[in-house]
PDB file of C-alpha atoms in Angstrom:
ATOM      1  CA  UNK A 896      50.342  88.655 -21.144  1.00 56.00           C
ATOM      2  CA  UNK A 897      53.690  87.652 -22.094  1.00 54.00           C
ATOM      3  CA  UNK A 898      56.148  85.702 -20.133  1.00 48.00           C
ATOM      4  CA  UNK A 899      58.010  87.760 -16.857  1.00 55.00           C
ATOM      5  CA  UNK A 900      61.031  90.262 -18.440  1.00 60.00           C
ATOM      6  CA  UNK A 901      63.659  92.183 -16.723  1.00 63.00           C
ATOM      7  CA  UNK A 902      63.593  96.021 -16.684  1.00 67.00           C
ATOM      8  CA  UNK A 903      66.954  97.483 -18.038  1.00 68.00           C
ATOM      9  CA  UNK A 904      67.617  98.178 -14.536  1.00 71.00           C
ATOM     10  CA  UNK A 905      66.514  97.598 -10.461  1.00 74.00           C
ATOM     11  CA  UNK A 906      63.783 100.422  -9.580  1.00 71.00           C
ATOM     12  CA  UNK A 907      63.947 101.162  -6.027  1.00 73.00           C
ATOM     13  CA  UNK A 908      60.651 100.405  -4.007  1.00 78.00           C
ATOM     14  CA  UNK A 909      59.269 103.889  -4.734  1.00 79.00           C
ATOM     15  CA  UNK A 910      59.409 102.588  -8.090  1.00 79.00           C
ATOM     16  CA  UNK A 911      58.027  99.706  -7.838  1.00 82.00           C
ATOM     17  CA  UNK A 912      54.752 101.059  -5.533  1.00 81.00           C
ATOM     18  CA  UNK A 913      53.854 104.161  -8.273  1.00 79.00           C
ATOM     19  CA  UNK A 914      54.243 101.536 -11.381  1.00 81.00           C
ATOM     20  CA  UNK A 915      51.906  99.649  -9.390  1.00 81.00           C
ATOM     21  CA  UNK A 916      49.514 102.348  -8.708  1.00 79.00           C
ATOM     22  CA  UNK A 917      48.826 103.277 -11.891  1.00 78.00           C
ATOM     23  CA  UNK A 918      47.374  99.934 -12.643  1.00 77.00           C
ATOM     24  CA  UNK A 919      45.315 100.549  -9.936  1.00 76.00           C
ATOM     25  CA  UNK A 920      44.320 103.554 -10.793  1.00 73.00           C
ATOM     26  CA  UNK A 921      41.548 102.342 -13.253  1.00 68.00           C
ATOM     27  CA  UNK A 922      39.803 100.781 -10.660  1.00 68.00           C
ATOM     28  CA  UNK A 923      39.431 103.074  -7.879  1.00 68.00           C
ATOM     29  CA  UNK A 924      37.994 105.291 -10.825  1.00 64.00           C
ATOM     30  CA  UNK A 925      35.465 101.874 -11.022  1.00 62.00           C
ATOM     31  CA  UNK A 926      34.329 102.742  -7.590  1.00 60.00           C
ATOM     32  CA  UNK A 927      33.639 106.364  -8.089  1.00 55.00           C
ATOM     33  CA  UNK A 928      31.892 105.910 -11.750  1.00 54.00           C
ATOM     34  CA  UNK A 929      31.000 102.560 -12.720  1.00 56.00           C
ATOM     35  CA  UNK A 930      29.076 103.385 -15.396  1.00 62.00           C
ATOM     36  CA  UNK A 931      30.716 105.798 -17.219  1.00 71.00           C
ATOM     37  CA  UNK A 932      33.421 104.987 -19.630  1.00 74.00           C
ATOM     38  CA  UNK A 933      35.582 107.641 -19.576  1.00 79.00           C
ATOM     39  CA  UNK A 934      36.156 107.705 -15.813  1.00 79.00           C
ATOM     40  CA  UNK A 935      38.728 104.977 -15.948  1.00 78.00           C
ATOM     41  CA  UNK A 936      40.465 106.251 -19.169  1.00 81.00           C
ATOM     42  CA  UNK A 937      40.554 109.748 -17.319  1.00 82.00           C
ATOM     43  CA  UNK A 938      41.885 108.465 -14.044  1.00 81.00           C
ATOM     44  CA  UNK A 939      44.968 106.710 -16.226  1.00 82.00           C
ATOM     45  CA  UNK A 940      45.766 109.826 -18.411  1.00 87.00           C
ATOM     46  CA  UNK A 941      45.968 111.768 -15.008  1.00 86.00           C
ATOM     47  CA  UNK A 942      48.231 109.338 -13.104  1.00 83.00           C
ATOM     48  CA  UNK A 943      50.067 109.272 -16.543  1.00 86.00           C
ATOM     49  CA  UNK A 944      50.392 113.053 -16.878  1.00 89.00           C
ATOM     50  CA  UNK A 945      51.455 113.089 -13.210  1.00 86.00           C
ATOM     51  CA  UNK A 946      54.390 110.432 -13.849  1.00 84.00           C
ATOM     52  CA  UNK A 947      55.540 110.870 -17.567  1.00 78.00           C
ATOM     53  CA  UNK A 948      58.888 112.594 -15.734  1.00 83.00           C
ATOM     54  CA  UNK A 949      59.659 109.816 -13.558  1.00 84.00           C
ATOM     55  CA  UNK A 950      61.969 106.999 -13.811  1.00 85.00           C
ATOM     56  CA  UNK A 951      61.713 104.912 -16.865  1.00 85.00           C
ATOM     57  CA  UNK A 952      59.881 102.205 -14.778  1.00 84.00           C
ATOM     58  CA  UNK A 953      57.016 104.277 -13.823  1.00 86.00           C
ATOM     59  CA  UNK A 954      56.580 105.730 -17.033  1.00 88.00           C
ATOM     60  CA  UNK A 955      56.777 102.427 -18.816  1.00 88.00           C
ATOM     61  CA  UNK A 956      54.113 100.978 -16.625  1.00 87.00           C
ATOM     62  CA  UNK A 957      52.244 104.265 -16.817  1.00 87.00           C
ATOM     63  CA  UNK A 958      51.862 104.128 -20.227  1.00 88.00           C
ATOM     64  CA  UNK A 959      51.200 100.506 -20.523  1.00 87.00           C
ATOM     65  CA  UNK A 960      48.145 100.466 -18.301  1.00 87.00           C
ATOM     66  CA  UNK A 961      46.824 104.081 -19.827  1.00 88.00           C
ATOM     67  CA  UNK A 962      47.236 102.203 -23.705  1.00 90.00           C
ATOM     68  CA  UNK A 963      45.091  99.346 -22.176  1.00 87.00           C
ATOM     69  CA  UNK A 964      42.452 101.742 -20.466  1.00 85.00           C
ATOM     70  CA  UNK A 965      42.078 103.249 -24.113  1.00 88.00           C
ATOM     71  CA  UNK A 966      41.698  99.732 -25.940  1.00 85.00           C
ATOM     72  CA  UNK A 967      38.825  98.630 -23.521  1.00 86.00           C
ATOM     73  CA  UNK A 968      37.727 102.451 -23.444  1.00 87.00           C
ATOM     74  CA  UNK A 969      35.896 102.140 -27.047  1.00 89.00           C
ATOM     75  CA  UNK A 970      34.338  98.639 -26.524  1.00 88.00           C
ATOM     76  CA  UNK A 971      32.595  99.979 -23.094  1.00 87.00           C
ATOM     77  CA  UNK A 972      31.921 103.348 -24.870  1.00 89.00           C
ATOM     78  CA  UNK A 973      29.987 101.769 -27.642  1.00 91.00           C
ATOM     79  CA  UNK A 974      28.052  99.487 -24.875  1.00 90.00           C
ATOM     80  CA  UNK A 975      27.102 102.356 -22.946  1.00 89.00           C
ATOM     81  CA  UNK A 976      25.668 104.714 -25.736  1.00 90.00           C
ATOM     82  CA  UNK A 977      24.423 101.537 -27.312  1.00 91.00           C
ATOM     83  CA  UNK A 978      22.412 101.183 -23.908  1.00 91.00           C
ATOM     84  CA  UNK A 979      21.321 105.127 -23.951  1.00 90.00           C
ATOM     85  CA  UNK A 980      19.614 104.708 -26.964  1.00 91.00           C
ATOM     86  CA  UNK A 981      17.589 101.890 -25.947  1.00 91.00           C
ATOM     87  CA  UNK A 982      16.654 103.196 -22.495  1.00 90.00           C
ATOM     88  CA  UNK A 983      16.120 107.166 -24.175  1.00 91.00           C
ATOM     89  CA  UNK A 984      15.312 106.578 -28.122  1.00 84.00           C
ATOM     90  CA  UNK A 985      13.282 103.650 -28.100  1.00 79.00           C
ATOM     91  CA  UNK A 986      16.002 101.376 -29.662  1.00 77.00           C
ATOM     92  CA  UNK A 987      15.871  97.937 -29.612  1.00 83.00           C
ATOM     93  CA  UNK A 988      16.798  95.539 -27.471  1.00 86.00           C
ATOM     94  CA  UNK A 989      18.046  92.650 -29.756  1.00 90.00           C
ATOM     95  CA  UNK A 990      20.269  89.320 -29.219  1.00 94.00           C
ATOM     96  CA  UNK A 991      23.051  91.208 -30.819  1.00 94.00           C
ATOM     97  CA  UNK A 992      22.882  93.597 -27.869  1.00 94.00           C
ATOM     98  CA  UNK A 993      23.085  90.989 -25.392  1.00 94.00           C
ATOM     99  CA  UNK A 994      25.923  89.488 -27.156  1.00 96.00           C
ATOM    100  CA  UNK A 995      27.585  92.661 -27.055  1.00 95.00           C
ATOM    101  CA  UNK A 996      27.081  93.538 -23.424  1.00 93.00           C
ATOM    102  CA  UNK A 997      27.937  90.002 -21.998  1.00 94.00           C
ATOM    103  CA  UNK A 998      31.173  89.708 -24.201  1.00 94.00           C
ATOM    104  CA  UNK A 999      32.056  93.094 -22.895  1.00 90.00           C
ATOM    105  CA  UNK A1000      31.358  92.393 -19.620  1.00 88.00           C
ATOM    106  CA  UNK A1001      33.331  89.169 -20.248  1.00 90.00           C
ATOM    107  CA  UNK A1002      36.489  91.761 -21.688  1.00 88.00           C
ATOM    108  CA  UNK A1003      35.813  93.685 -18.292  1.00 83.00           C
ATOM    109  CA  UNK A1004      35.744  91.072 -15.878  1.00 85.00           C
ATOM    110  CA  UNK A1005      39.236  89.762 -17.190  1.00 87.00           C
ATOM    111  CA  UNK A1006      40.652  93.170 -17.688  1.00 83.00           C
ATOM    112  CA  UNK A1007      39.783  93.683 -13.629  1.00 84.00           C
ATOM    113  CA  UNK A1008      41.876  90.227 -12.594  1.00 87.00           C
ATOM    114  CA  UNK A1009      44.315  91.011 -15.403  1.00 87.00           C
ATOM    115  CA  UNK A1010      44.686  94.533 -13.547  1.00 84.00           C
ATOM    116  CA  UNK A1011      44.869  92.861  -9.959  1.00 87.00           C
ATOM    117  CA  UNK A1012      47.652  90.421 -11.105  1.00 89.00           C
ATOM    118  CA  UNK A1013      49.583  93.467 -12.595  1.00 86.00           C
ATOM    119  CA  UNK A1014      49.965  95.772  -9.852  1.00 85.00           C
ATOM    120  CA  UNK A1015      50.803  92.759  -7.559  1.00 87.00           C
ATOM    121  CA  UNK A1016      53.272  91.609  -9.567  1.00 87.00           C
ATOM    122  CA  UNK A1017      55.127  95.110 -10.828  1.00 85.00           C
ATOM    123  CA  UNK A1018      54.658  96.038  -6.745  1.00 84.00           C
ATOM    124  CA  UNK A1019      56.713  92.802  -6.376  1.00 85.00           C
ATOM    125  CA  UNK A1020      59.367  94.506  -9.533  1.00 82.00           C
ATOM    126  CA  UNK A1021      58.602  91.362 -11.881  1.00 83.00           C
ATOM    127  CA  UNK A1022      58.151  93.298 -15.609  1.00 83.00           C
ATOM    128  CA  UNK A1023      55.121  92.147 -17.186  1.00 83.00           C
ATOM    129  CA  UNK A1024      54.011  92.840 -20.648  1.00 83.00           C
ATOM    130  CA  UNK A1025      51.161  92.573 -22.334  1.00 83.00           C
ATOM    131  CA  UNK A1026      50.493  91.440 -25.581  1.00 82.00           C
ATOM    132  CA  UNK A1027      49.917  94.022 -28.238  1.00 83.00           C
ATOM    133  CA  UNK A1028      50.183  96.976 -25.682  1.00 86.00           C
ATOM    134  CA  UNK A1029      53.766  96.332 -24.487  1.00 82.00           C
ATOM    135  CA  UNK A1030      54.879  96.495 -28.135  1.00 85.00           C
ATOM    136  CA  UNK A1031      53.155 100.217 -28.313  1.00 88.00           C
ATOM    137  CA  UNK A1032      54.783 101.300 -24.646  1.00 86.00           C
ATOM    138  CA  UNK A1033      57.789 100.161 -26.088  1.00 85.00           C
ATOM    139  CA  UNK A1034      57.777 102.475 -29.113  1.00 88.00           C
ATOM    140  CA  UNK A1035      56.537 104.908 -27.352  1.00 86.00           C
ATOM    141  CA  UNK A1036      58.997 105.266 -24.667  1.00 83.00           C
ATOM    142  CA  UNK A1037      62.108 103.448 -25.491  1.00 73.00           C
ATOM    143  CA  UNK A1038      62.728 103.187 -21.850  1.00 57.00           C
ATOM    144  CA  UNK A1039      63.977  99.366 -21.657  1.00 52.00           C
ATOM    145  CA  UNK A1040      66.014  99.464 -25.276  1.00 53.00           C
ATOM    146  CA  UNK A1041      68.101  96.316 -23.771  1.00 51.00           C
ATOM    147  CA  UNK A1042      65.101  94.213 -23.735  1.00 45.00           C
ATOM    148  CA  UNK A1043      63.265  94.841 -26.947  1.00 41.00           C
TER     149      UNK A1043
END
């Protein structure tokens, strides 16, 4: 994550509680399908879909945490069909697969504090970007022009 940036403006508190929720959002879609993949990438392009007309705090915030639900979407994908094969097709069960599932249940177990310490702090109205993905929100929306 990069150091704390202003927005281009104040958001109101209405703001500031929705850009939190959509951080959120990933991981109440945890609770309801842990081990499916797409369930977290599908609860962010909903809540996304459901703000992209809002303020330009929302949306930035929105599509910050949906571009970092897609980045962790193909590691886990690859884990969990990786897994179906073994379980269903007789594949094996090598140290290269345990590599792979601990490191992305390393990736998944940061992403989930990472997520935690987002929404608390955009609930609070601090603007934090992440690495790599805030430079893609940022082209994407050109919502906050005056920080870039």
């Amino acid at each position: 994550m990069t150091a704390l940036n202003k927005f281009n403006y104040k958001p109101y508190d209405s703001e500031l509680e929705r850009a939190s929720n959509s951080y959120l959002m990933s991981l109440v879609a945890v609770l309801g399908g842990l081990p499916l993949p797409i369930m977290n990438l599908l609860a962010s392009i909903f809540f996304y879909l459901g703000n992209r007309k809002s303020t330009a705090f929302v949306k930035w915030h929105c599509t910050q945490a949906l571009l970092a639900q897609l980045g962790m979407f193909f590691f886990n994908t690859v884990g969990f069909w990786w897994t179906i094969s073994i379980i269903f097709k007789e594949g094996e069960f090598t140290n290269t697969y345990i590599a792979y599932i601990l490191t992305i249940i390393g990736f998944n177990l940061v992403e989930f504090v990472f997520t935690l310490y987002l929404a608390s702090q955009t609930r609070k109205g601090n603007h934090i970007e992440i690495y790599f993905f805030a430079d893609i929100t940022n082209l994407i929306c050109k919502t906050n022009e005056n920080n870039i």
